[in-house]
CSV table of C-alpha atoms in Angstrom, one decimal:
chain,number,residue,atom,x,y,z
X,42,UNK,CA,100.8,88.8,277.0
X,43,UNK,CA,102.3,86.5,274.5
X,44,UNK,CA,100.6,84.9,271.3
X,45,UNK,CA,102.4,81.2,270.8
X,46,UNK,CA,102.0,78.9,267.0
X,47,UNK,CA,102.4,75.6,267.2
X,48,UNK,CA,103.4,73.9,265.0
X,49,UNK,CA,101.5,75.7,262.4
X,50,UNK,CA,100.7,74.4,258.9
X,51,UNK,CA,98.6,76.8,257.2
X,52,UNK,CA,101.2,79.6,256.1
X,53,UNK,CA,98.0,82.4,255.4
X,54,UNK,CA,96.9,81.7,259.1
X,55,UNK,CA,100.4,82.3,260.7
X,56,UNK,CA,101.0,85.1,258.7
X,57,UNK,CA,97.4,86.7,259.8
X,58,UNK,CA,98.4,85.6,263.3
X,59,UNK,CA,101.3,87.6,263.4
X,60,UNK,CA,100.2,90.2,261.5
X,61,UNK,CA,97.5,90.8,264.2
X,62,UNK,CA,99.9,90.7,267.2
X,63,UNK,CA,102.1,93.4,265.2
X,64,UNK,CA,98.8,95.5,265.4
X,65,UNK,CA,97.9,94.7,268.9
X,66,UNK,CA,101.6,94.7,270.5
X,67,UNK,CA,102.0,91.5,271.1
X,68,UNK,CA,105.4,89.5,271.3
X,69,UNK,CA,104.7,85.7,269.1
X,70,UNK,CA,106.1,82.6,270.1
X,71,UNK,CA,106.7,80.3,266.8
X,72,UNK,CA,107.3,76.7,267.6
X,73,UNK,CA,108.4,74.6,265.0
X,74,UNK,CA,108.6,72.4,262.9
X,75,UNK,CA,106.6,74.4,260.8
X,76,UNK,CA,104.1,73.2,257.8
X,77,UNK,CA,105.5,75.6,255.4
X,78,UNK,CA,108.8,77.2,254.6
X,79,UNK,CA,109.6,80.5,256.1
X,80,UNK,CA,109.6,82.5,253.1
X,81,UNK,CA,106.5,80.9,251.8
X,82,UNK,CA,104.9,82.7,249.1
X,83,UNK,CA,101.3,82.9,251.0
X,84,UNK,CA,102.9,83.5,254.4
X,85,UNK,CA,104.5,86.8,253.7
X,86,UNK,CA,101.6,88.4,251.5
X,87,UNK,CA,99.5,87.7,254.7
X,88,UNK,CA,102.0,89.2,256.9
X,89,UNK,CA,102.8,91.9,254.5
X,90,UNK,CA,105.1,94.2,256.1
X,91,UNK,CA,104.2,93.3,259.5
X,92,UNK,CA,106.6,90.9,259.6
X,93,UNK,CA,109.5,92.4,259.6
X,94,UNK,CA,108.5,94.2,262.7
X,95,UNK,CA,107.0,90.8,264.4
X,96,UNK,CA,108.5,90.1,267.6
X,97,UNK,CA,108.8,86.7,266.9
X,98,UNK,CA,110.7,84.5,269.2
X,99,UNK,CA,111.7,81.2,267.4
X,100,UNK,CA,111.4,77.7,269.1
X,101,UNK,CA,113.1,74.7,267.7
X,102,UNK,CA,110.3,72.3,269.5
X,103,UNK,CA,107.9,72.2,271.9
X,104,UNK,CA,110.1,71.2,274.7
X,105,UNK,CA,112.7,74.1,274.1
X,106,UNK,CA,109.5,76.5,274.5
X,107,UNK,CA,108.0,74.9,277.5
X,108,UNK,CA,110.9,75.1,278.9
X,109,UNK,CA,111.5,79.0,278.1
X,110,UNK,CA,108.1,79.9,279.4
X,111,UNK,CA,108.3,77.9,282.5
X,112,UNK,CA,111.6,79.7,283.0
X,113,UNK,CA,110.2,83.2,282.6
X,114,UNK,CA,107.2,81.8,285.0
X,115,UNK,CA,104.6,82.4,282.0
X,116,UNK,CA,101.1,80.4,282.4
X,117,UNK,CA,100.4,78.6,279.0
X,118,UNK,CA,96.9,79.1,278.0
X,119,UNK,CA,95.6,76.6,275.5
X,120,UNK,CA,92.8,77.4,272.9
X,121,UNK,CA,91.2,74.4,272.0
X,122,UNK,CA,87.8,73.1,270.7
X,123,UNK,CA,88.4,70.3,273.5
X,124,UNK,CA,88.4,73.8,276.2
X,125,UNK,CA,86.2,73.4,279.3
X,126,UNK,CA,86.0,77.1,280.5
X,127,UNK,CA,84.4,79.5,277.8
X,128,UNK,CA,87.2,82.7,277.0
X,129,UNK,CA,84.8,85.0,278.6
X,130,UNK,CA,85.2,83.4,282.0
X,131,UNK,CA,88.5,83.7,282.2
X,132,UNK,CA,90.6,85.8,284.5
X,133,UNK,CA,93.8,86.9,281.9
X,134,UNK,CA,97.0,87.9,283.3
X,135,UNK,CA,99.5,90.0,281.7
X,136,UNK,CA,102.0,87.1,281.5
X,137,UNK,CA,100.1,84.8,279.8
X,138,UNK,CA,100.8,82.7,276.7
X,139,UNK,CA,97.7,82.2,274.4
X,140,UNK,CA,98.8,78.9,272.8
X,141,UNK,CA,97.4,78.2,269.3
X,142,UNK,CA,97.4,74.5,267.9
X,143,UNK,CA,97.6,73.1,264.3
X,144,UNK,CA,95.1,74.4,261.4
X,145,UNK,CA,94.8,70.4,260.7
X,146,UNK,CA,95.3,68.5,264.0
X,147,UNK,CA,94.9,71.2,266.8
X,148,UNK,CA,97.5,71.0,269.9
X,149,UNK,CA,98.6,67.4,270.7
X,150,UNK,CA,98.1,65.8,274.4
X,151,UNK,CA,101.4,67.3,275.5
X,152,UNK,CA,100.1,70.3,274.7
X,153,UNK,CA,97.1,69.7,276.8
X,154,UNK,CA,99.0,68.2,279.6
X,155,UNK,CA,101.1,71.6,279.7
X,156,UNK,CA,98.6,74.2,279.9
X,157,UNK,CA,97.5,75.6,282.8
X,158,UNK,CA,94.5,76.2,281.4
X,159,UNK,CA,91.9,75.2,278.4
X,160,UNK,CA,89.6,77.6,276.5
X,161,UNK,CA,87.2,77.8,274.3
X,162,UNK,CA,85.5,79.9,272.4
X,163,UNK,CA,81.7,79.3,272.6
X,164,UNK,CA,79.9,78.9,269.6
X,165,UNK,CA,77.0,77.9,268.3
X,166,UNK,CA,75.4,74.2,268.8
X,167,UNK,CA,76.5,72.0,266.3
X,168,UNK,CA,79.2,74.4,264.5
X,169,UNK,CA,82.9,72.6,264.6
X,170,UNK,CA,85.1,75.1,265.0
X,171,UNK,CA,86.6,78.7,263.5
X,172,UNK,CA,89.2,79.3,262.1
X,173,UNK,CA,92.5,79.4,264.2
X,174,UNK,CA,93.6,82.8,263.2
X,175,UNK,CA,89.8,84.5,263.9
X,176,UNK,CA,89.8,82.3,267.6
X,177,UNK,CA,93.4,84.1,268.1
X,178,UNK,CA,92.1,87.4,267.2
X,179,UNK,CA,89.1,86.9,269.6
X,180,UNK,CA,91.0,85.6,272.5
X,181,UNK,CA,93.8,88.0,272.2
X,182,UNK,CA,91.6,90.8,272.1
X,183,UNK,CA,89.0,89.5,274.9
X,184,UNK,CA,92.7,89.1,277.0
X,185,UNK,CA,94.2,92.5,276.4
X,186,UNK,CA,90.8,94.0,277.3
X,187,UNK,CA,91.4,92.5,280.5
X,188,UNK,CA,94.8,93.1,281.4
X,189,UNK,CA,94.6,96.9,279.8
X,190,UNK,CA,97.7,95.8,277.5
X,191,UNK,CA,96.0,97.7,274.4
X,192,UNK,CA,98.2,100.2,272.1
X,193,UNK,CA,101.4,98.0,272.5
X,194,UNK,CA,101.3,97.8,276.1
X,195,UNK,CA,101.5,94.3,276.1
């Protein structure tokens, strides 16, 4: 199990992000450009000391990572407002890549094109969405459950 960024914009939320797969033993993906510089100010007092133990794989664009997970035969599992099977249906496997899009313009059609599959997280009527880093938290634990990657298993 994999967490993947892309592209994100909102230094607070990556930091949170990682700092939740450090506590959940998961390996993240970042795949850049980034919104924020890498030292950011707000990125690291989110991430504390987490991230110096992040496994954090760097991608230079999109296209270097798909082509990385493709090569390591990982399924790319997009979480996106525009999903259309609810997390909670969804058959995780311990391979998988839980892809995350931008805080201000969510994963663009490539993106979409790429996954192999959509979810979302169901909510209620009328609400837009949560925020990215508390839909990453939910996923990633719903998927862990799942595959019994708990306790840095993953």
């Amino acid at each position: 199990m994999r967490l993947a960024l892309f592209e994100p914009d909102i230094p607070q939320n990556a930091g949170t992000m990682i700092r939740t797969a450090v506590c959940l033993g998961v390996p993240v993906d970042l795949i850049e450009p980034c919104g924020f510089v890498w030292g950011d100010r707000h990125f690291r007092r989110a991430g504390m000391d987490y991230l110096e133990r992040a496994g954090i794989t760097r991608h230079e664009s999109w296209e270097t990572f798909l082509a990385a997970s493709r090569a390591a035969h990982r399924r790319l599992v997009l979480l996106t407002t525009k999903g259309t099977v609810r997390h909670i249906d969804f058959r995780f496997g311990p391979d998988d890549v839980l892809i995350v899009g931008r805080e201000s313009a969510g994963a663009p059609e490539a993106v979409h094109a790429a996954a192999d599959a959509r979810l979302v997280v169901p909510m209620a009527a009328g609400e837009r969405s949560l925020n990215v880093a508390v839909t990453a938290a939910l996923v990633l634990g719903e998927a862990l459950r799942q595959t019994g990657g708990f306790g840095g298993d993953a």
